Amino acid sequence: MIVLAMVMLGAAANAQEKPLDDPAQESRALDLFKELRCPTCIAQSIHDSNADIAVDLRSIVREQIAQGHSNAQIREFLVLRYGDVILLRPPVNPTTLPLWLGPWFIFIFGGIIFFFVLRKHSVKAD
Amino acid sequence: MSAELGLLSLLLALGCALLQSYAAFRNDEGGAALALSAARAHAVATLASFLFLLAAFAASDFSVASVVANSHSTKPIFYKIAAGWGNHEGSMLLWALLLAVYGAFFAQAQGKQTRDGRFAVGVLGLLSVGVLAFITLASNPFWRQIPAAVDGRGLNPLLQDIGLIIHPPMLYLGYVGFAVPFAMAVGALAKGNIDAEWAKRARPWMLIAWGFLTWGIALGSWWAYRELGWGGYWFWDPVENASLLPWLVGAALVHSTLVLERRGGFPGWTALLAIVTFSLSLIGTFIVRSGLLTSVHAFAVDPERGLAILAYLVIAIGSALVLFARRARSFEADIHFTPASREAMVLINNLVMSSAAAAVFLGTLYPLFIDAIGAAPLSVGAPFFASTAVPLFIIGMAAMGLAPLAVWRKGTLMQALGQSRFALGIALAGIALTIALKPGSILGPLAVGASLWVGAGMITHSVKRRNMRWTGDQWAMVLGHVGLAIAALGMAATALFSTEVSQAVSPGDVVRLGKVEARFDGITGIRGPNFSAEQAQISILDEAGKATRTLYPERRFYPASNMPTTEAALASTIFGDLHVTISALTEKEGEKTVIKGWAVRLFNRPLISWIWVGAAMTGLGSLVGGFGPAWRRRRQKMVTPVQSHGAS
């Protein structure tokens, strides 16, 4: 937490940022900011960071939204430049399958054990 | 002088801890008495050592390396002292102190009667020996620096905050508290039996640890909300996640132990949870401190420290698990219950908590793993956790609402649901209302429904029992569950209905966010004890344009660390917060960076304070449940001999 905080506030400078005029577009931009990682920060989205690069990325995202690009197109554009590491929601692919399925595997596997425990310990209700 | 006295006390504590283990492992009455004395001396010596460290910090003794690295002569005295535990070495000593204190209390309460209790005192002593040796050899806060420095190198100014002064001790009271059930499980695996009687002895310690851990985590998040200036309260960064892991598994532990106490069920599983919870606490403290989680390479920077930590973890966790593997099979319980009984609900809780812990564990470590195998790096952030842990929690809360109304052993779904008609109505109404207010979202309305379901279920439960005498366990459940429902409702509302705006302003400009109008009146320079700040005056206007409230967010600059920080200003009501920050708009003019103007950022955070109110309540419930039996014993003792004092 401490290191994180230092990195977050390490950059003092922030250029002028103008929100998009259309409130619907601006709210789309804000939601997208929260899904994109600030590349120089430890665990921050570009929404939560004041680092120069985060400021730049915010203006790139706003620009592209203003030009009418879809969220998927913007993500694709940023992944081409920075790699998957830019996405805070990792893409689902063979490398990330254990990550995405792990918790549910435990849940289902545990559920099966739960079922057998119930059967073994079952008692008829009144 | 105080550094040398501190070191001497530390070595004395190490000796006492060794004696405590040796005497306790003798496993007879005489040994137990000696172990108790040693445990007390060990706690007193560690306390002395810690106080000598604080004295060095209070006196700004810049010939002590850790004071130089973490304090500064311009800090207010309160923060100077607090800096004593706000750094790696000092926090390790605090950890050791709390372990010694828990150990002394445990030895006093339960270290004599049973063979497994005596063994547990020995285990606690050994855990201390490891930590104290590590502190002495590899992480010594008393090392001198010759020649002495002229002044300290400050401490991160973000830590100059009340939230962060009480956050680490509270968190550590939680982490370290789980050492007691861990030692008791090891003691019982080695020398005793894991049964209802064991659960009755162990459960208060678990509830105390879990309650403090809940408070510690909540304080950390409250600090982040006020101090980091981004209107968020949880960032899913590795350090936060590390504290969440023992909390999740600890929640499973306090529930499975309840079944063990009431029905004698799940002894092996409960012992495993006790071991895993403390293991995760150890990993949470040490791996985070070693820097492994924030950067893979920090481990190599100080290989001595890293390897020592690793060895300690492997020995402590590994030997407990080996013991468990050898002995667990001998604790088989033959209990019977129906699929909708209280026991079954507790199993669902355990299933959900374990899966959620797996999600947090995987999400935290997977990027490291990917890095280690050399694949393309990836990030795991809030969106991942929101889409894995949140659905799991909703499932868990569905069972949580039903559980208190389900009867032990023979509960049926119809019986429990029949009692839940009120809760079901409230929950469905909440879901419908949320969908109406925010069409298109799925998890949000379900989370609102789940919170109301749990809260309303507890109301039904409490009304039903209004004429009974409530035990500590009863209070623990009602406060714990209602608190969680309140916190979850706050999280859901914040996630669903938050709004924000940021805007460049000149004096007199009005920033609008929904119905809120905020006027930027200007900036004044102010001076704090060890910082300078630009303070904005921001007036919140009513419909007539009159100022109803004035807020003063700041941008501070601490020369000692050459670092600007954001101080948010909050207008808090029970319905939500208005969170205001300012930032400077700068431009480079040649070499210099000059401030060209100011931007105001407004966040509207509905029901956000419910998160901390709820968490405080949950922690309180757990502590009431934990201290309850001891209070009752004490009151009984006082009532019997001296009638006149009994009323207190």
mmCIF file of N, CA and C in Angstrom, chain B residues 440-518:
data_model
loop_
_atom_site.group_PDB
_atom_site.id
_atom_site.type_symbol
_atom_site.label_atom_id
_atom_site.label_comp_id
_atom_site.label_asym_id
_atom_site.label_seq_id
_atom_site.Cartn_x
_atom_site.Cartn_y
_atom_site.Cartn_z
ATOM 1 N N GLY B 440 -30.216 -2.589 -16.858
ATOM 2 C CA GLY B 440 -29.090 -3.161 -17.594
ATOM 3 C C GLY B 440 -28.038 -3.809 -16.722
ATOM 4 N N SER B 441 -27.998 -3.490 -15.423
ATOM 5 C CA SER B 441 -26.992 -4.143 -14.595
ATOM 6 C C SER B 441 -27.597 -5.400 -13.956
ATOM 7 N N ILE B 442 -26.754 -6.387 -13.712
ATOM 8 C CA ILE B 442 -27.242 -7.661 -13.182
ATOM 9 C C ILE B 442 -26.701 -7.895 -11.776
ATOM 10 N N LEU B 443 -25.366 -7.844 -11.656
ATOM 11 C CA LEU B 443 -24.754 -8.136 -10.357
ATOM 12 C C LEU B 443 -25.141 -7.108 -9.295
ATOM 13 N N GLY B 444 -25.248 -5.852 -9.698
ATOM 14 C CA GLY B 444 -25.568 -4.783 -8.754
ATOM 15 C C GLY B 444 -26.897 -5.022 -8.050
ATOM 16 N N PRO B 445 -27.994 -5.177 -8.818
ATOM 17 C CA PRO B 445 -29.284 -5.446 -8.164
ATOM 18 C C PRO B 445 -29.250 -6.711 -7.307
ATOM 19 N N LEU B 446 -28.547 -7.735 -7.789
ATOM 20 C CA LEU B 446 -28.467 -8.970 -6.990
ATOM 21 C C LEU B 446 -27.734 -8.707 -5.666
ATOM 22 N N ALA B 447 -26.696 -7.885 -5.715
ATOM 23 C CA ALA B 447 -25.954 -7.570 -4.493
ATOM 24 C C ALA B 447 -26.830 -6.790 -3.526
ATOM 25 N N VAL B 448 -27.608 -5.839 -4.053
ATOM 26 C CA VAL B 448 -28.537 -5.090 -3.194
ATOM 27 C C VAL B 448 -29.537 -6.060 -2.570
ATOM 28 N N GLY B 449 -30.110 -6.956 -3.409
ATOM 29 C CA GLY B 449 -31.075 -7.932 -2.907
ATOM 30 C C GLY B 449 -30.471 -8.827 -1.839
ATOM 31 N N ALA B 450 -29.229 -9.276 -2.077
ATOM 32 C CA ALA B 450 -28.568 -10.175 -1.119
ATOM 33 C C ALA B 450 -28.348 -9.470 0.217
ATOM 34 N N SER B 451 -27.950 -8.181 0.172
ATOM 35 C CA SER B 451 -27.719 -7.437 1.416
ATOM 36 C C SER B 451 -29.016 -7.307 2.204
ATOM 37 N N LEU B 452 -30.091 -6.932 1.499
ATOM 38 C CA LEU B 452 -31.377 -6.762 2.183
ATOM 39 C C LEU B 452 -31.883 -8.093 2.738
ATOM 40 N N TRP B 453 -31.650 -9.143 1.986
ATOM 41 C CA TRP B 453 -32.043 -10.497 2.380
ATOM 42 C C TRP B 453 -31.375 -10.886 3.694
ATOM 43 N N VAL B 454 -30.069 -10.624 3.777
ATOM 44 C CA VAL B 454 -29.342 -10.949 5.008
ATOM 45 C C VAL B 454 -29.810 -10.068 6.166
ATOM 46 N N GLY B 455 -29.921 -8.760 5.910
ATOM 47 C CA GLY B 455 -30.314 -7.830 6.958
ATOM 48 C C GLY B 455 -31.718 -8.126 7.484
ATOM 49 N N ALA B 456 -32.660 -8.314 6.567
ATOM 50 C CA ALA B 456 -34.042 -8.558 6.978
ATOM 51 C C ALA B 456 -34.170 -9.917 7.674
ATOM 52 N N GLY B 457 -33.399 -10.892 7.207
ATOM 53 C CA GLY B 457 -33.411 -12.210 7.852
ATOM 54 C C GLY B 457 -32.958 -12.105 9.304
ATOM 55 N N MET B 458 -31.965 -11.250 9.537
ATOM 56 C CA MET B 458 -31.483 -11.071 10.908
ATOM 57 C C MET B 458 -32.531 -10.381 11.768
ATOM 58 N N ILE B 459 -33.299 -9.473 11.155
ATOM 59 C CA ILE B 459 -34.366 -8.801 11.921
ATOM 60 C C ILE B 459 -35.393 -9.845 12.365
ATOM 61 N N THR B 460 -35.833 -10.696 11.423
ATOM 62 C CA THR B 460 -36.788 -11.756 11.767
ATOM 63 C C THR B 460 -36.243 -12.620 12.901
ATOM 64 N N HIS B 461 -34.977 -12.994 12.753
ATOM 65 C CA HIS B 461 -34.323 -13.836 13.749
ATOM 66 C C HIS B 461 -34.303 -13.152 15.122
ATOM 67 N N SER B 462 -33.946 -11.861 15.143
ATOM 68 C CA SER B 462 -33.822 -11.149 16.420
ATOM 69 C C SER B 462 -35.187 -10.961 17.066
ATOM 70 N N VAL B 463 -36.188 -10.645 16.244
ATOM 71 C CA VAL B 463 -37.535 -10.454 16.793
ATOM 72 C C VAL B 463 -38.015 -11.744 17.452
ATOM 73 N N LYS B 464 -37.719 -12.860 16.779
ATOM 74 C CA LYS B 464 -38.131 -14.155 17.300
ATOM 75 C C LYS B 464 -37.506 -14.436 18.677
ATOM 76 N N ARG B 465 -36.302 -13.926 18.855
ATOM 77 C CA ARG B 465 -35.576 -14.213 20.106
ATOM 78 C C ARG B 465 -35.560 -13.035 21.060
ATOM 79 N N ARG B 466 -36.461 -12.087 20.886
ATOM 80 C CA ARG B 466 -36.363 -10.856 21.685
ATOM 81 C C ARG B 466 -36.514 -11.116 23.181
ATOM 82 N N ASN B 467 -37.186 -12.193 23.566
ATOM 83 C CA ASN B 467 -37.394 -12.422 25.001
ATOM 84 C C ASN B 467 -36.372 -13.366 25.619
ATOM 85 N N MET B 468 -35.429 -13.820 24.785
ATOM 86 C CA MET B 468 -34.432 -14.748 25.334
ATOM 87 C C MET B 468 -33.201 -13.968 25.815
ATOM 88 N N ARG B 469 -32.394 -14.621 26.671
ATOM 89 C CA ARG B 469 -31.116 -14.032 27.060
ATOM 90 C C ARG B 469 -30.110 -14.288 25.945
ATOM 91 N N TRP B 470 -29.502 -13.220 25.466
ATOM 92 C CA TRP B 470 -28.559 -13.379 24.350
ATOM 93 C C TRP B 470 -27.163 -13.677 24.864
ATOM 94 N N THR B 471 -26.536 -14.708 24.279
ATOM 95 C CA THR B 471 -25.155 -15.024 24.626
ATOM 96 C C THR B 471 -24.214 -14.200 23.739
ATOM 97 N N GLY B 472 -22.925 -14.282 24.049
ATOM 98 C CA GLY B 472 -21.938 -13.611 23.218
ATOM 99 C C GLY B 472 -22.014 -14.087 21.771
ATOM 100 N N ASP B 473 -22.224 -15.376 21.594
ATOM 101 C CA ASP B 473 -22.335 -15.932 20.241
ATOM 102 C C ASP B 473 -23.506 -15.321 19.487
ATOM 103 N N GLN B 474 -24.602 -15.132 20.231
ATOM 104 C CA GLN B 474 -25.798 -14.568 19.619
ATOM 105 C C GLN B 474 -25.516 -13.149 19.118
ATOM 106 N N TRP B 475 -24.898 -12.342 19.994
ATOM 107 C CA TRP B 475 -24.531 -10.977 19.599
ATOM 108 C C TRP B 475 -23.554 -10.999 18.437
ATOM 109 N N ALA B 476 -22.600 -11.931 18.490
ATOM 110 C CA ALA B 476 -21.603 -12.004 17.424
ATOM 111 C C ALA B 476 -22.302 -12.220 16.095
ATOM 112 N N MET B 477 -23.277 -13.126 16.078
ATOM 113 C CA MET B 477 -23.925 -13.420 14.807
ATOM 114 C C MET B 477 -24.760 -12.234 14.341
ATOM 115 N N VAL B 478 -25.581 -11.681 15.237
ATOM 116 C CA VAL B 478 -26.473 -10.604 14.802
ATOM 117 C C VAL B 478 -25.660 -9.381 14.358
ATOM 118 N N LEU B 479 -24.739 -8.933 15.215
ATOM 119 C CA LEU B 479 -23.927 -7.760 14.843
ATOM 120 C C LEU B 479 -23.082 -8.059 13.605
ATOM 121 N N GLY B 480 -22.470 -9.245 13.585
ATOM 122 C CA GLY B 480 -21.594 -9.610 12.466
ATOM 123 C C GLY B 480 -22.353 -9.638 11.150
ATOM 124 N N HIS B 481 -23.506 -10.289 11.140
ATOM 125 C CA HIS B 481 -24.242 -10.435 9.886
ATOM 126 C C HIS B 481 -24.902 -9.128 9.455
ATOM 127 N N VAL B 482 -25.493 -8.398 10.427
ATOM 128 C CA VAL B 482 -26.118 -7.119 10.056
ATOM 129 C C VAL B 482 -25.046 -6.154 9.552
ATOM 130 N N GLY B 483 -23.907 -6.135 10.229
ATOM 131 C CA GLY B 483 -22.810 -5.276 9.793
ATOM 132 C C GLY B 483 -22.386 -5.596 8.372
ATOM 133 N N LEU B 484 -22.279 -6.891 8.087
ATOM 134 C CA LEU B 484 -21.879 -7.280 6.734
ATOM 135 C C LEU B 484 -22.929 -6.856 5.714
ATOM 136 N N ALA B 485 -24.205 -6.998 6.074
ATOM 137 C CA ALA B 485 -25.273 -6.588 5.160
ATOM 138 C C ALA B 485 -25.190 -5.088 4.889
ATOM 139 N N ILE B 486 -24.950 -4.304 5.944
ATOM 140 C CA ILE B 486 -24.847 -2.845 5.786
ATOM 141 C C ILE B 486 -23.663 -2.490 4.893
ATOM 142 N N ALA B 487 -22.517 -3.131 5.163
ATOM 143 C CA ALA B 487 -21.324 -2.854 4.358
ATOM 144 C C ALA B 487 -21.552 -3.244 2.903
ATOM 145 N N ALA B 488 -22.178 -4.402 2.676
ATOM 146 C CA ALA B 488 -22.399 -4.862 1.304
ATOM 147 C C ALA B 488 -23.354 -3.930 0.571
ATOM 148 N N LEU B 489 -24.342 -3.412 1.288
ATOM 149 C CA LEU B 489 -25.271 -2.466 0.667
ATOM 150 C C LEU B 489 -24.523 -1.190 0.279
ATOM 151 N N GLY B 490 -23.637 -0.734 1.168
ATOM 152 C CA GLY B 490 -22.828 0.436 0.853
ATOM 153 C C GLY B 490 -21.959 0.214 -0.379
ATOM 154 N N MET B 491 -21.344 -0.975 -0.454
ATOM 155 C CA MET B 491 -20.486 -1.272 -1.615
ATOM 156 C C MET B 491 -21.312 -1.311 -2.894
ATOM 157 N N ALA B 492 -22.492 -1.963 -2.829
ATOM 158 C CA ALA B 492 -23.325 -2.077 -4.018
ATOM 159 C C ALA B 492 -23.782 -0.702 -4.478
ATOM 160 N N ALA B 493 -24.247 0.134 -3.520
ATOM 161 C CA ALA B 493 -24.735 1.463 -3.897
ATOM 162 C C ALA B 493 -23.606 2.303 -4.474
ATOM 163 N N THR B 494 -22.419 2.213 -3.865
ATOM 164 C CA THR B 494 -21.279 2.984 -4.366
ATOM 165 C C THR B 494 -20.918 2.547 -5.787
ATOM 166 N N ALA B 495 -20.926 1.220 -6.001
ATOM 167 C CA ALA B 495 -20.562 0.714 -7.326
ATOM 168 C C ALA B 495 -21.617 1.101 -8.365
ATOM 169 N N LEU B 496 -22.887 1.094 -7.958
ATOM 170 C CA LEU B 496 -23.956 1.329 -8.934
ATOM 171 C C LEU B 496 -24.164 2.806 -9.253
ATOM 172 N N PHE B 497 -24.159 3.644 -8.214
ATOM 173 C CA PHE B 497 -24.686 4.996 -8.405
ATOM 174 C C PHE B 497 -23.660 6.109 -8.223
ATOM 175 N N SER B 498 -22.365 5.785 -8.180
ATOM 176 C CA SER B 498 -21.366 6.839 -8.035
ATOM 177 C C SER B 498 -21.306 7.700 -9.290
ATOM 178 N N THR B 499 -21.076 8.982 -9.075
ATOM 179 C CA THR B 499 -20.845 9.854 -10.223
ATOM 180 C C THR B 499 -19.644 10.728 -9.912
ATOM 181 N N GLU B 500 -19.039 11.288 -10.943
ATOM 182 C CA GLU B 500 -17.888 12.143 -10.715
ATOM 183 C C GLU B 500 -17.748 13.132 -11.850
ATOM 184 N N VAL B 501 -17.070 14.224 -11.556
ATOM 185 C CA VAL B 501 -16.788 15.199 -12.603
ATOM 186 C C VAL B 501 -15.474 15.866 -12.250
ATOM 187 N N SER B 502 -14.689 16.213 -13.258
ATOM 188 C CA SER B 502 -13.512 17.017 -12.960
ATOM 189 C C SER B 502 -13.450 18.151 -13.962
ATOM 190 N N GLN B 503 -13.065 19.308 -13.467
ATOM 191 C CA GLN B 503 -13.217 20.497 -14.286
ATOM 192 C C GLN B 503 -12.161 21.528 -13.902
ATOM 193 N N ALA B 504 -11.600 22.169 -14.916
ATOM 194 C CA ALA B 504 -10.672 23.266 -14.647
ATOM 195 C C ALA B 504 -11.489 24.469 -14.207
ATOM 196 N N VAL B 505 -11.002 25.193 -13.196
ATOM 197 C CA VAL B 505 -11.808 26.270 -12.624
ATOM 198 C C VAL B 505 -11.017 27.546 -12.407
ATOM 199 N N SER B 506 -11.721 28.667 -12.460
ATOM 200 C CA SER B 506 -11.190 29.935 -11.968
ATOM 201 C C SER B 506 -12.101 30.356 -10.817
ATOM 202 N N PRO B 507 -11.625 31.236 -9.920
ATOM 203 C CA PRO B 507 -12.452 31.627 -8.776
ATOM 204 C C PRO B 507 -13.831 32.108 -9.222
ATOM 205 N N GLY B 508 -14.865 31.615 -8.545
ATOM 206 C CA GLY B 508 -16.230 32.006 -8.876
ATOM 207 C C GLY B 508 -16.945 30.985 -9.747
ATOM 208 N N ASP B 509 -16.186 30.081 -10.393
ATOM 209 C CA ASP B 509 -16.798 29.057 -11.248
ATOM 210 C C ASP B 509 -17.601 28.060 -10.419
ATOM 211 N N VAL B 510 -18.686 27.575 -11.030
ATOM 212 C CA VAL B 510 -19.511 26.583 -10.355
ATOM 213 C C VAL B 510 -19.385 25.241 -11.080
ATOM 214 N N VAL B 511 -19.094 24.184 -10.317
ATOM 215 C CA VAL B 511 -19.008 22.833 -10.889
ATOM 216 C C VAL B 511 -20.291 22.102 -10.536
ATOM 217 N N ARG B 512 -20.923 21.482 -11.530
ATOM 218 C CA ARG B 512 -22.185 20.784 -11.271
ATOM 219 C C ARG B 512 -21.999 19.283 -11.371
ATOM 220 N N LEU B 513 -22.580 18.581 -10.415
ATOM 221 C CA LEU B 513 -22.574 17.118 -10.458
ATOM 222 C C LEU B 513 -23.953 16.670 -9.999
ATOM 223 N N GLY B 514 -24.779 16.234 -10.939
ATOM 224 C CA GLY B 514 -26.166 15.895 -10.595
ATOM 225 C C GLY B 514 -26.839 17.126 -10.019
ATOM 226 N N LYS B 515 -27.352 16.981 -8.799
ATOM 227 C CA LYS B 515 -28.054 18.116 -8.179
ATOM 228 C C LYS B 515 -27.104 19.014 -7.398
ATOM 229 N N VAL B 516 -25.863 18.567 -7.257
ATOM 230 C CA VAL B 516 -24.922 19.320 -6.430
ATOM 231 C C VAL B 516 -24.294 20.454 -7.230
ATOM 232 N N GLU B 517 -24.227 21.626 -6.613
ATOM 233 C CA GLU B 517 -23.502 22.737 -7.226
ATOM 234 C C GLU B 517 -22.414 23.169 -6.257
ATOM 235 N N ALA B 518 -21.186 23.187 -6.749
ATOM 236 C CA ALA B 518 -20.073 23.560 -5.882
ATOM 237 C C ALA B 518 -19.337 24.738 -6.501
#
